[in-house]
Coordinates of C-alpha atoms in Angstrom, one line a residue:
G1 CA 0.3 -0.2 -0.2
C2 CA 2.7 1.9 0.7
F3 CA 4.8 1.6 -2.3
L4 CA 0.7 2.7 -4.8
L5 CA 0.7 5.9 -2.4
W6 CA 4.9 6.9 -2.7
L7 CA 4.2 6.0 -6.2
L8 CA 0.3 7.1 -7.5
P9 CA 2.0 11.8 -7.7
S10 CA 4.4 10.3 -10.6
I11 CA 1.1 8.0 -12.0
L12 CA -0.7 11.2 -12.2
R13 CA 1.9 13.1 -13.2
A14 CA 2.7 10.7 -16.3
R15 CA -0.8 10.4 -17.1
A16 CA -0.9 14.6 -17.2
S17 CA 2.4 15.5 -19.8
P18 CA 2.8 11.7 -22.1
E19 CA 6.9 13.7 -22.9
T20 CA 8.0 13.8 -19.8
R21 CA 7.7 9.9 -18.9
P22 CA 10.0 8.5 -17.5
S23 CA 11.6 4.9 -19.0
S24 CA 11.7 3.6 -15.4
P25 CA 9.5 4.5 -13.0
L26 CA 12.0 4.4 -10.4
C27 CA 13.6 7.7 -11.8
Q28 CA 14.1 10.8 -9.3
Q29 CA 13.3 13.8 -11.8
S30 CA 13.6 17.8 -11.3
P31 CA 13.1 20.2 -15.0
T32 CA 17.0 19.5 -15.6
K33 CA 18.2 16.5 -14.0
V34 CA 17.2 13.1 -13.7
S35 CA 18.4 10.0 -11.8
C36 CA 18.1 6.7 -13.0
K37 CA 21.0 5.2 -10.7
G38 CA 21.4 1.9 -9.5
V39 CA 17.1 1.3 -11.9
G40 CA 18.2 -2.4 -13.6
L41 CA 18.3 -0.4 -16.9
Q42 CA 19.4 -2.4 -20.2
K43 CA 19.1 0.0 -22.5
F44 CA 19.2 4.5 -23.0
P45 CA 16.7 5.7 -21.8
K46 CA 15.1 8.1 -24.8
E47 CA 12.1 9.9 -23.7
L48 CA 12.4 12.1 -20.1
G49 CA 10.9 15.6 -21.4
Q50 CA 13.0 18.5 -22.8
G51 CA 16.0 20.0 -21.5
I52 CA 17.3 18.0 -19.1
K53 CA 20.8 18.9 -18.1
Y54 CA 22.5 16.2 -15.7
L55 CA 21.3 12.8 -16.0
E56 CA 22.3 9.8 -13.8
L57 CA 22.9 6.3 -15.2
S58 CA 25.4 4.8 -13.0
N59 CA 25.1 1.3 -12.0
N60 CA 22.5 -0.1 -14.6
F61 CA 22.7 -3.5 -17.6
I62 CA 23.4 -0.5 -20.7
Q63 CA 25.9 -2.6 -23.0
N64 CA 25.7 0.2 -25.7
L65 CA 25.0 4.3 -26.2
S66 CA 23.8 4.0 -29.2
G67 CA 20.4 5.2 -31.3
S68 CA 18.9 7.5 -34.2
N69 CA 17.1 9.4 -32.9
M70 CA 17.1 11.0 -29.0
P71 CA 15.1 14.1 -28.6
G72 CA 14.8 16.7 -25.6
F73 CA 18.8 16.3 -25.3
G74 CA 20.4 18.6 -27.0
H75 CA 20.6 20.9 -23.1
L76 CA 22.7 17.6 -21.9
E77 CA 25.7 19.1 -19.3
Y78 CA 26.4 16.0 -17.3
L79 CA 26.6 12.1 -18.1
D80 CA 27.0 9.6 -15.5
V81 CA 27.1 5.7 -17.6
C82 CA 29.9 4.3 -14.4
F83 CA 29.7 1.0 -13.7
N84 CA 27.7 -0.6 -16.7
Q85 CA 28.4 -3.3 -19.4
L86 CA 29.0 -0.2 -22.0
E87 CA 31.6 -1.6 -24.8
A88 CA 29.5 0.5 -27.8
V89 CA 29.5 4.4 -28.7
S90 CA 27.5 4.9 -31.9
A91 CA 29.2 9.0 -33.2
T92 CA 25.0 9.7 -34.2
T93 CA 25.4 9.7 -30.0
L94 CA 27.3 11.8 -29.5
A95 CA 26.3 14.4 -32.2
Q96 CA 23.3 15.3 -30.1
L97 CA 25.3 15.4 -27.4
P98 CA 26.6 18.5 -28.4
R99 CA 26.4 21.2 -25.2
L100 CA 28.0 17.7 -22.6
R101 CA 30.7 18.9 -20.8
S102 CA 31.2 15.4 -18.5
L103 CA 31.2 12.3 -18.9
L104 CA 31.8 10.0 -16.9
L105 CA 32.3 6.4 -18.2
G106 CA 33.8 4.7 -15.7
S107 CA 33.7 0.4 -14.7
N108 CA 32.6 -0.9 -17.8
H109 CA 34.4 -2.1 -20.6
L110 CA 35.7 0.3 -23.2
D111 CA 38.9 -2.1 -24.3
R112 CA 36.1 -3.2 -26.1
N113 CA 35.3 -1.8 -29.7
Y114 CA 37.9 0.7 -29.3
L115 CA 38.7 2.2 -32.7
A116 CA 35.1 2.7 -33.4
N117 CA 34.5 4.1 -30.6
G118 CA 36.9 6.0 -30.4
E119 CA 35.9 7.7 -33.5
A120 CA 32.7 8.2 -31.9
F121 CA 35.2 10.1 -29.3
H122 CA 36.2 13.0 -32.0
L123 CA 32.8 14.2 -31.6
L124 CA 33.1 15.9 -28.2
R125 CA 35.2 18.2 -29.0
N126 CA 33.3 20.2 -25.3
I127 CA 33.7 17.8 -23.3
E128 CA 35.8 19.1 -20.2
V129 CA 35.6 16.3 -18.1
L130 CA 36.5 12.6 -18.8
D131 CA 36.4 9.5 -16.8
L132 CA 37.4 6.3 -18.5
S133 CA 38.7 4.6 -15.4
V134 CA 38.1 1.1 -15.2
N135 CA 37.8 -0.2 -18.4
N136 CA 41.2 -2.4 -18.9
L137 CA 43.0 -0.3 -21.2
E138 CA 45.8 -0.4 -22.6
S139 CA 48.2 2.6 -23.6
H140 CA 47.6 2.8 -26.8
M141 CA 44.0 3.0 -26.7
A142 CA 43.9 5.2 -24.5
S143 CA 45.7 7.2 -26.7
W144 CA 43.2 6.9 -29.1
Y145 CA 40.0 8.3 -26.7
I146 CA 41.7 11.8 -26.1
S147 CA 43.1 11.7 -29.9
N148 CA 40.8 14.8 -30.5
L149 CA 40.1 16.3 -27.1
T150 CA 41.1 20.3 -27.2
S151 CA 38.8 20.5 -24.8
L152 CA 39.9 18.2 -21.5
R153 CA 40.5 20.1 -18.5
V154 CA 40.2 16.7 -16.2
L155 CA 40.4 13.4 -17.6
D156 CA 40.9 9.9 -15.1
L157 CA 42.2 7.9 -17.2
S158 CA 43.4 5.1 -13.5
G159 CA 42.5 1.4 -13.1
N160 CA 43.9 0.8 -16.5
T161 CA 46.3 -1.8 -18.5
M162 CA 48.5 1.2 -19.6
T163 CA 52.0 0.4 -19.2
K164 CA 53.9 3.0 -20.9
L165 CA 53.3 7.2 -21.5
L166 CA 53.4 7.8 -25.2
A167 CA 54.9 10.3 -26.4
G168 CA 52.0 12.0 -27.8
T169 CA 49.4 11.1 -25.5
F170 CA 48.7 14.1 -24.3
Q171 CA 49.7 16.3 -27.5
N172 CA 45.6 17.7 -28.0
S173 CA 45.0 18.4 -24.6
P174 CA 46.2 20.7 -24.2
R175 CA 44.2 22.3 -21.0
L176 CA 44.8 19.5 -18.9
R177 CA 44.5 20.9 -15.3
Q178 CA 44.6 17.6 -12.9
L179 CA 45.4 14.0 -14.5
D180 CA 44.9 10.8 -12.9
L181 CA 46.8 7.8 -14.1
S182 CA 47.0 6.3 -10.9
N183 CA 46.5 1.8 -10.6
N184 CA 48.2 1.3 -13.7
Y185 CA 51.3 -0.7 -15.1
I186 CA 53.1 2.2 -15.9
M187 CA 56.6 1.9 -15.7
E188 CA 58.1 3.4 -18.7
I189 CA 56.9 7.4 -19.1
Q190 CA 58.9 8.3 -22.7
E191 CA 60.8 12.4 -23.2
G192 CA 57.7 14.8 -23.8
A193 CA 54.3 12.3 -23.0
F194 CA 54.1 16.1 -20.7
E195 CA 55.7 18.7 -22.9
A196 CA 51.5 19.7 -24.0
L197 CA 50.2 20.3 -20.2
E198 CA 51.6 23.7 -19.3
E199 CA 48.7 24.0 -17.8
L200 CA 48.3 20.9 -16.0
E201 CA 48.2 21.2 -12.1
V202 CA 47.2 17.8 -10.4
L203 CA 49.1 14.9 -11.2
N204 CA 48.8 11.6 -9.7
L205 CA 50.8 8.9 -10.6
A206 CA 50.0 6.5 -7.9
L207 CA 50.5 2.9 -7.9
N208 CA 52.5 2.5 -10.9
S209 CA 55.5 -0.1 -11.6
L210 CA 57.9 2.8 -11.8
H211 CA 62.1 3.0 -10.8
C212 CA 63.6 6.6 -11.9
V213 CA 61.7 10.1 -12.5
S214 CA 64.7 11.4 -13.5
G215 CA 64.8 15.7 -15.3
F216 CA 61.6 16.2 -13.1
S217 CA 60.7 18.8 -15.6
L218 CA 56.7 20.1 -14.7
M219 CA 57.8 23.6 -13.7
Q220 CA 53.7 24.5 -13.1
L221 CA 52.3 21.4 -11.3
R222 CA 51.1 22.4 -8.3
V223 CA 50.4 18.4 -6.8
L224 CA 52.6 15.4 -7.2
N225 CA 51.5 11.5 -5.4
L226 CA 54.3 9.5 -7.2
S227 CA 53.3 7.2 -3.9
H228 CA 53.4 3.6 -4.3
N229 CA 55.4 1.9 -7.4
A230 CA 59.4 1.3 -7.4
L231 CA 61.3 4.7 -7.1
E232 CA 64.6 4.6 -6.4
L233 CA 65.6 8.0 -7.8
F234 CA 63.8 10.7 -8.3
S235 CA 65.4 14.6 -8.9
S236 CA 64.5 17.2 -10.1
E237 CA 65.5 19.0 -13.5
E238 CA 68.5 21.8 -13.2
G239 CA 67.6 25.0 -14.6
A240 CA 66.9 28.5 -12.8
E241 CA 63.0 29.2 -13.1
P242 CA 61.2 28.1 -9.8
Y243 CA 59.1 24.9 -9.4
L244 CA 54.9 25.9 -8.3
L245 CA 55.2 22.3 -6.4
R246 CA 53.3 22.5 -3.3
V247 CA 52.3 19.1 -2.0
L248 CA 54.8 16.4 -3.1
D249 CA 54.1 12.6 -1.7
L250 CA 57.2 10.1 -2.4
S251 CA 55.9 8.0 -0.7
H252 CA 55.8 4.0 -0.3
N253 CA 58.6 3.9 -2.7
R254 CA 62.3 2.1 -2.6
L255 CA 64.2 5.7 -2.5
L256 CA 68.0 6.0 -0.1
S257 CA 68.2 9.4 -0.2
F258 CA 66.5 12.9 0.1
P259 CA 64.9 14.1 -2.9
E260 CA 67.1 16.4 -4.2
L261 CA 64.8 19.4 -5.3
P262 CA 66.6 22.5 -4.8
R263 CA 64.7 24.7 -7.0
A264 CA 61.4 23.6 -5.5
H265 CA 60.7 26.5 -3.2
D266 CA 56.9 26.5 -2.7
L267 CA 56.6 22.4 -1.5
T268 CA 54.3 22.9 1.9
H269 CA 54.3 19.3 2.5
L270 CA 56.0 16.4 1.1
N271 CA 56.1 13.1 2.5
L272 CA 58.5 10.2 2.3
S273 CA 56.6 7.9 4.3
N274 CA 57.9 4.4 3.7
N275 CA 61.2 3.9 2.3
L276 CA 64.7 2.8 2.6
I277 CA 65.9 6.4 3.4
A278 CA 68.8 5.7 6.4
S279 CA 70.7 8.7 6.3
L280 CA 69.0 13.0 6.4
L281 CA 73.3 13.8 5.9
P282 CA 75.3 14.1 2.7
D283 CA 78.1 12.4 2.2
S284 CA 76.4 9.3 3.5
P285 CA 77.4 5.8 2.5
H286 CA 75.0 4.1 0.5
P287 CA 73.3 0.9 2.8
R288 CA 75.9 -2.2 1.7
E289 CA 73.0 -3.7 -0.5
F290 CA 72.6 -1.4 -3.4
V291 CA 74.1 -1.1 -5.9
L292 CA 73.9 2.7 -7.8
L293 CA 72.0 1.8 -11.4
Y294 CA 71.5 4.6 -12.5
K295 CA 74.2 7.0 -14.2
E296 CA 71.8 10.1 -12.4
M297 CA 72.8 8.7 -9.3
Q298 CA 76.7 9.0 -9.7
R299 CA 77.3 13.0 -10.2
F300 CA 74.7 14.2 -7.1
N301 CA 76.4 16.6 -5.8
K302 CA 76.7 15.6 -2.0
T303 CA 77.5 18.4 -0.5
V304 CA 74.1 19.9 -1.4
R305 CA 72.2 20.7 1.7
P306 CA 68.3 19.2 0.5
M307 CA 66.6 21.0 2.6
A308 CA 68.5 23.8 2.0
A309 CA 65.8 25.9 -0.5
L310 CA 61.8 24.0 1.3
T311 CA 61.9 27.5 3.4
H312 CA 58.2 27.2 3.0
M313 CA 58.2 23.4 4.2
V314 CA 55.1 23.2 6.7
D315 CA 54.6 18.7 7.0
L316 CA 57.8 16.6 6.2
D317 CA 56.3 13.2 6.9
L318 CA 59.9 9.9 7.1
S319 CA 57.9 8.1 8.9
N320 CA 58.9 4.1 8.3
N321 CA 62.1 4.4 6.3
R322 CA 65.5 3.0 8.4
L323 CA 67.5 6.6 9.7
E324 CA 68.7 5.8 13.5
L325 CA 70.1 9.8 14.0
F326 CA 68.0 12.6 14.4
P327 CA 70.4 15.8 12.4
F328 CA 69.1 18.9 14.0
S329 CA 71.8 20.7 10.7
F330 CA 69.4 19.1 8.7
F331 CA 65.6 20.5 9.5
H332 CA 68.6 24.4 10.3
S333 CA 66.7 25.4 6.9
L334 CA 62.9 25.1 7.4
G335 CA 62.0 28.3 9.5
S336 CA 58.0 27.6 8.3
L337 CA 58.4 23.8 9.5
H338 CA 55.0 22.7 11.8
S339 CA 54.7 18.8 11.2
L340 CA 57.5 16.6 11.8
S341 CA 57.2 12.6 11.9
L342 CA 60.1 10.3 12.2
A343 CA 58.1 7.4 13.6
R344 CA 58.9 3.4 13.3
N345 CA 62.1 4.6 12.0
C346 CA 65.5 2.9 14.0
L347 CA 66.2 6.2 16.5
Q348 CA 68.9 5.8 18.4
D349 CA 70.3 9.5 19.5
V350 CA 69.6 13.2 18.7
A351 CA 72.4 14.9 17.4
R352 CA 73.4 18.4 16.7
D353 CA 77.1 19.8 15.0
S354 CA 78.5 23.5 15.4
V355 CA 76.3 25.1 12.4
S356 CA 73.2 23.7 14.0
N357 CA 74.0 25.0 17.9
G358 CA 72.1 26.9 20.1
T359 CA 69.3 27.2 16.9
E360 CA 65.5 26.7 17.7
L361 CA 62.9 24.9 15.2
S362 CA 59.8 26.1 14.8
M363 CA 57.7 22.2 14.3
R364 CA 55.1 21.8 16.2
L365 CA 53.8 18.1 16.4
L366 CA 56.2 15.3 16.7
D367 CA 56.0 11.4 16.0
L368 CA 58.7 9.8 17.6
H369 CA 56.6 6.7 18.5
S370 CA 58.2 2.8 17.4
N371 CA 61.9 4.2 17.5
A372 CA 64.9 3.2 19.6
L373 CA 65.2 6.6 21.9
R374 CA 66.9 5.5 25.3
V375 CA 67.1 9.6 26.2
L376 CA 66.5 13.0 25.0
P377 CA 69.1 15.3 25.9
R378 CA 67.6 19.3 27.7
W379 CA 69.2 21.0 24.8
F380 CA 66.7 18.9 22.7
F381 CA 64.4 19.7 23.6
D382 CA 65.1 23.4 24.4
S383 CA 65.6 23.5 20.2
L384 CA 61.6 23.0 20.2
P385 CA 60.2 26.1 21.8
H386 CA 56.9 25.9 19.8
L387 CA 56.3 22.2 20.5
E388 CA 53.2 21.1 21.4
S389 CA 52.3 18.1 20.9
M390 CA 55.1 15.1 21.2
D391 CA 54.3 11.2 20.5
L392 CA 57.0 9.2 22.0
G393 CA 55.2 5.7 22.3
S394 CA 57.3 2.7 22.3
N395 CA 60.7 4.1 22.1
S396 CA 62.5 3.0 25.8
L397 CA 62.4 7.1 27.9
Q398 CA 62.5 8.1 32.0
P399 CA 60.6 11.0 33.1
C400 CA 63.1 12.9 35.1
E401 CA 61.7 13.9 38.4
S402 CA 61.7 17.8 38.0
Q403 CA 61.4 18.3 43.0
G404 CA 59.2 20.5 41.8
S405 CA 62.3 23.3 40.6
D406 CA 64.5 23.6 37.9
Q407 CA 66.6 21.2 39.1
G408 CA 68.4 19.7 36.4
K409 CA 67.3 22.3 33.2
D410 CA 71.1 21.4 32.4
L411 CA 70.6 17.8 32.3
G412 CA 73.0 17.0 28.5
G413 CA 72.6 20.8 27.8
D414 CA 76.8 20.8 26.6
S415 CA 76.3 17.7 24.8
H416 CA 77.0 16.8 21.0
T417 CA 74.8 13.5 21.6
S418 CA 73.4 12.1 24.7
A419 CA 76.2 11.7 28.0
P420 CA 76.3 8.3 28.0
G421 CA 75.5 8.7 31.7
D422 CA 72.0 10.5 31.0
T423 CA 69.9 7.1 32.3
C424 CA 66.2 9.7 32.6
T425 CA 64.1 12.6 29.9
P426 CA 63.6 15.3 31.3
F427 CA 60.3 17.0 30.9
Y428 CA 59.9 19.5 32.2
N429 CA 60.1 23.3 32.0
M430 CA 58.6 22.9 28.3
P431 CA 55.7 26.1 28.2
R432 CA 53.7 25.6 25.6
L433 CA 53.9 21.3 25.1
K434 CA 50.3 20.1 25.4
H435 CA 50.0 16.3 24.9
L436 CA 53.0 14.1 25.2
S437 CA 52.4 10.3 24.6
L438 CA 54.8 8.3 26.1
S439 CA 53.1 4.9 25.8
K440 CA 54.6 1.3 26.3
N441 CA 57.7 3.1 27.0
N442 CA 58.9 0.4 30.2
I443 CA 58.7 3.5 32.1
S444 CA 58.9 1.7 35.1
R445 CA 57.9 4.0 38.1
L446 CA 57.2 8.2 37.2
Q447 CA 59.5 10.6 39.7
P448 CA 57.4 12.9 41.8
H449 CA 56.5 16.6 39.9
A450 CA 57.6 14.8 36.2
F451 CA 56.3 17.0 34.4
N452 CA 56.0 19.9 36.4
Q453 CA 56.0 23.9 34.4
T454 CA 54.8 21.8 31.2
P455 CA 50.8 22.7 30.8
L456 CA 50.4 19.3 30.0
L457 CA 45.9 19.4 27.6
S458 CA 47.1 14.7 27.4
L459 CA 49.1 12.4 29.0
D460 CA 49.5 9.3 28.2
L461 CA 51.3 6.8 29.7
S462 CA 49.1 4.0 28.7
G463 CA 51.2 -0.4 27.9
N464 CA 53.7 1.0 31.0
R465 CA 53.6 -3.3 32.8
D466 CA 53.8 -2.2 36.2
L467 CA 54.0 1.8 36.4
S468 CA 54.1 2.6 39.9
M469 CA 52.9 6.8 40.6
P470 CA 54.2 7.5 43.2
T471 CA 52.3 11.0 45.8
G472 CA 53.6 13.6 43.3
A473 CA 54.2 11.5 39.8
L474 CA 51.6 14.3 38.2
G475 CA 52.2 17.1 40.0
G476 CA 52.4 20.0 38.8
L477 CA 49.1 19.0 35.9
E478 CA 46.5 19.5 38.2
L479 CA 44.8 22.7 36.8
S480 CA 45.8 21.8 33.4
L481 CA 45.3 17.9 32.9
Q482 CA 41.6 17.0 31.2
E483 CA 42.9 14.4 29.5
L484 CA 44.7 10.3 30.8
S485 CA 45.4 7.6 29.5
L486 CA 46.4 4.9 32.3
R487 CA 45.3 1.8 30.1
D488 CA 47.1 -2.1 29.9
N489 CA 49.7 -0.9 33.2
Q490 CA 48.3 -3.8 35.3
M491 CA 48.7 -1.2 38.3
D492 CA 46.4 -2.2 41.8
E493 CA 45.2 0.6 44.4
G494 CA 49.2 1.5 45.6
Q495 CA 50.0 1.9 42.2
A496 CA 47.7 4.5 40.8
A497 CA 47.9 7.5 43.6
L498 CA 47.0 10.2 41.5
P499 CA 46.7 14.6 42.5
C500 CA 43.0 16.1 43.2
L501 CA 42.9 17.3 39.3
G502 CA 40.3 19.6 38.7
T503 CA 40.6 19.8 35.0
L504 CA 40.3 16.4 34.4
R505 CA 38.1 14.9 31.3
V506 CA 38.3 11.7 30.0
L507 CA 40.3 9.1 32.5
D508 CA 41.6 5.7 30.9
L509 CA 42.4 3.3 34.1
S510 CA 41.3 0.1 31.7
G511 CA 42.9 -3.2 31.6
N512 CA 44.9 -3.1 35.6
H513 CA 44.6 -5.5 38.6
L514 CA 42.2 -1.4 40.5
S515 CA 39.8 -2.9 43.3
L516 CA 38.8 1.0 44.1
L517 CA 39.4 3.9 42.2
P518 CA 41.8 6.0 42.9
T519 CA 40.8 8.4 46.0
G520 CA 42.5 12.0 44.5
L521 CA 39.5 11.5 41.3
S522 CA 37.0 12.7 43.7
C523 CA 37.4 16.9 42.8
S524 CA 38.0 16.3 39.1
P525 CA 34.9 16.6 36.7
L526 CA 34.7 13.4 35.2
E527 CA 33.1 13.2 31.1
S528 CA 34.3 9.9 29.8
L529 CA 35.2 7.1 32.5
D530 CA 37.4 4.0 31.1
I531 CA 37.4 1.0 33.8
R532 CA 36.7 -1.9 32.3
N533 CA 39.4 -5.3 33.1
N534 CA 39.3 -4.5 36.4
N535 CA 38.8 -5.7 39.7
L536 CA 36.7 -3.5 41.2
Q537 CA 33.0 -4.3 42.9
T538 CA 31.4 -1.1 43.7
L539 CA 32.5 2.8 43.0
G540 CA 32.4 4.8 46.2
T541 CA 33.3 8.1 44.0
V542 CA 31.0 8.1 41.7
R543 CA 28.8 10.5 43.4
S544 CA 30.8 14.0 43.1
W545 CA 30.2 12.9 38.6
S546 CA 26.4 13.5 38.7
H547 CA 26.5 15.6 37.2
S548 CA 29.5 15.0 35.1
L549 CA 29.2 11.9 33.8
R550 CA 28.9 11.2 30.6
A551 CA 29.8 8.3 29.2
V552 CA 31.2 4.7 31.0
S553 CA 32.5 1.2 30.5
V554 CA 32.0 -1.3 33.2
T555 CA 32.4 -4.6 31.7
G556 CA 35.4 -7.4 32.6
N557 CA 34.5 -6.6 36.6
P558 CA 33.5 -8.3 38.6
W559 CA 30.7 -6.4 40.7
N560 CA 29.2 -6.7 43.9
C561 CA 24.9 -7.8 43.3
C562 CA 24.5 -5.9 46.6
S563 CA 27.0 -2.7 46.2
L564 CA 24.6 -1.2 43.3
G565 CA 23.9 1.2 45.2
W566 CA 25.9 3.9 42.8
L567 CA 24.4 2.7 38.9
D568 CA 21.6 5.1 41.2
T569 CA 23.7 8.2 41.5

């Protein structure tokens, strides 16, 4: 009954205006837009009325676009036939679409009949957006399809079977601004393949099989994605003209060293994660197992500082490489750096030279988790006065004791690397630091006032088995700390002495051996409390949170069914 009532308005409209009747009652129609997405069409709907500008036919079973007479489509500007079984497109059909600007044909079978189809495409003189992704197109097929599309601005050829880019592929599409060639099998880019694309701004070559990019010369490009290839070398073309490149993704490759980008002055985001970079210092030898296969590698001037020109760099990701040393001198010229990730490397130490001695870096976010750091000297933090968030999880750092004063402020201050006698890291007197993770650092005991004069908003101490937190360990955080995680530490109530944390709103105590909650929590305005998998039988201090608590997780505790009065609260 509901289905018939829903159809009734459509039936009435169809009877009143037969010339506007959709071919399927499931199509949704407005004066200029028709959507027949996923309604089971097997043929192109020819009678949809006059003035249609937007037509969506995706997720159907259409095999061809053909027809000698298609009235009413002279104003069509947007046509989506993605996810069909399309294998034939007739010139007769396309000739009746003179105003078509966007044609989406992704996920079809356009590798079949590609010669005839490509001939028909020559009529699309005004097409600006074309999607030919996932059509099993080989390199020569793709070239034929776009050989006469002079107005193209956006082209998607991703997910095909292209193995190389031919020199003349884009010669008749000089207005291209966005080009997606990702997820193909491209191993070769012939010289001059991009030469005609003087307006190209965004290029995606991710998920291909490129081994070397030498003489990169797309000066006007803004965004370049080369991730998930097999690159061992990336070098730019020599010359004086600067690049306009702002975003460069070289992640998931086989780069052995930092790429040479002497003229990429506008670069703001650089992703080098998941490569094989073992050192950032000049004159560093390549690992023994690698052989210099390219003559371009041999001509590199190793005295050039690869970061010298990158003065606008904001975000640099070097995670998951093979770095063993954090060289301050390498980042000396990065005056705009906001975020740096060196996570999942092999870092054991930090080092500075005479040039970087006293240098202050501008970064605010620093990720060093999953390394082999045992100590960070005081000068390391003094060189990062603007640091707001730091992830040091999965290392072996032990916080120093502050005793509520500036004691130990100069710990390691005169050494260029960590002194052999240093066994702890000072996390006090860092007025800008707001977020700190020390999870999984094998911290056995948190020293008194370890974070004194460091007004943290969030602190993660999870995964430190048998952690002991004596009275005063969190001293100095009473008026700032909002989120605290002590998850999976297997602590009992004698090891978890918390002060009166007057601003604490989120607390995770799950995965411990607590039979009582810390008494200091009674003055915290908690909104979220996780106490799963402990030894709690009752909650004694919950009354103080009756107006603030919004979420509480309690499973995995041996609750006493005779002491559940706290549930009423």
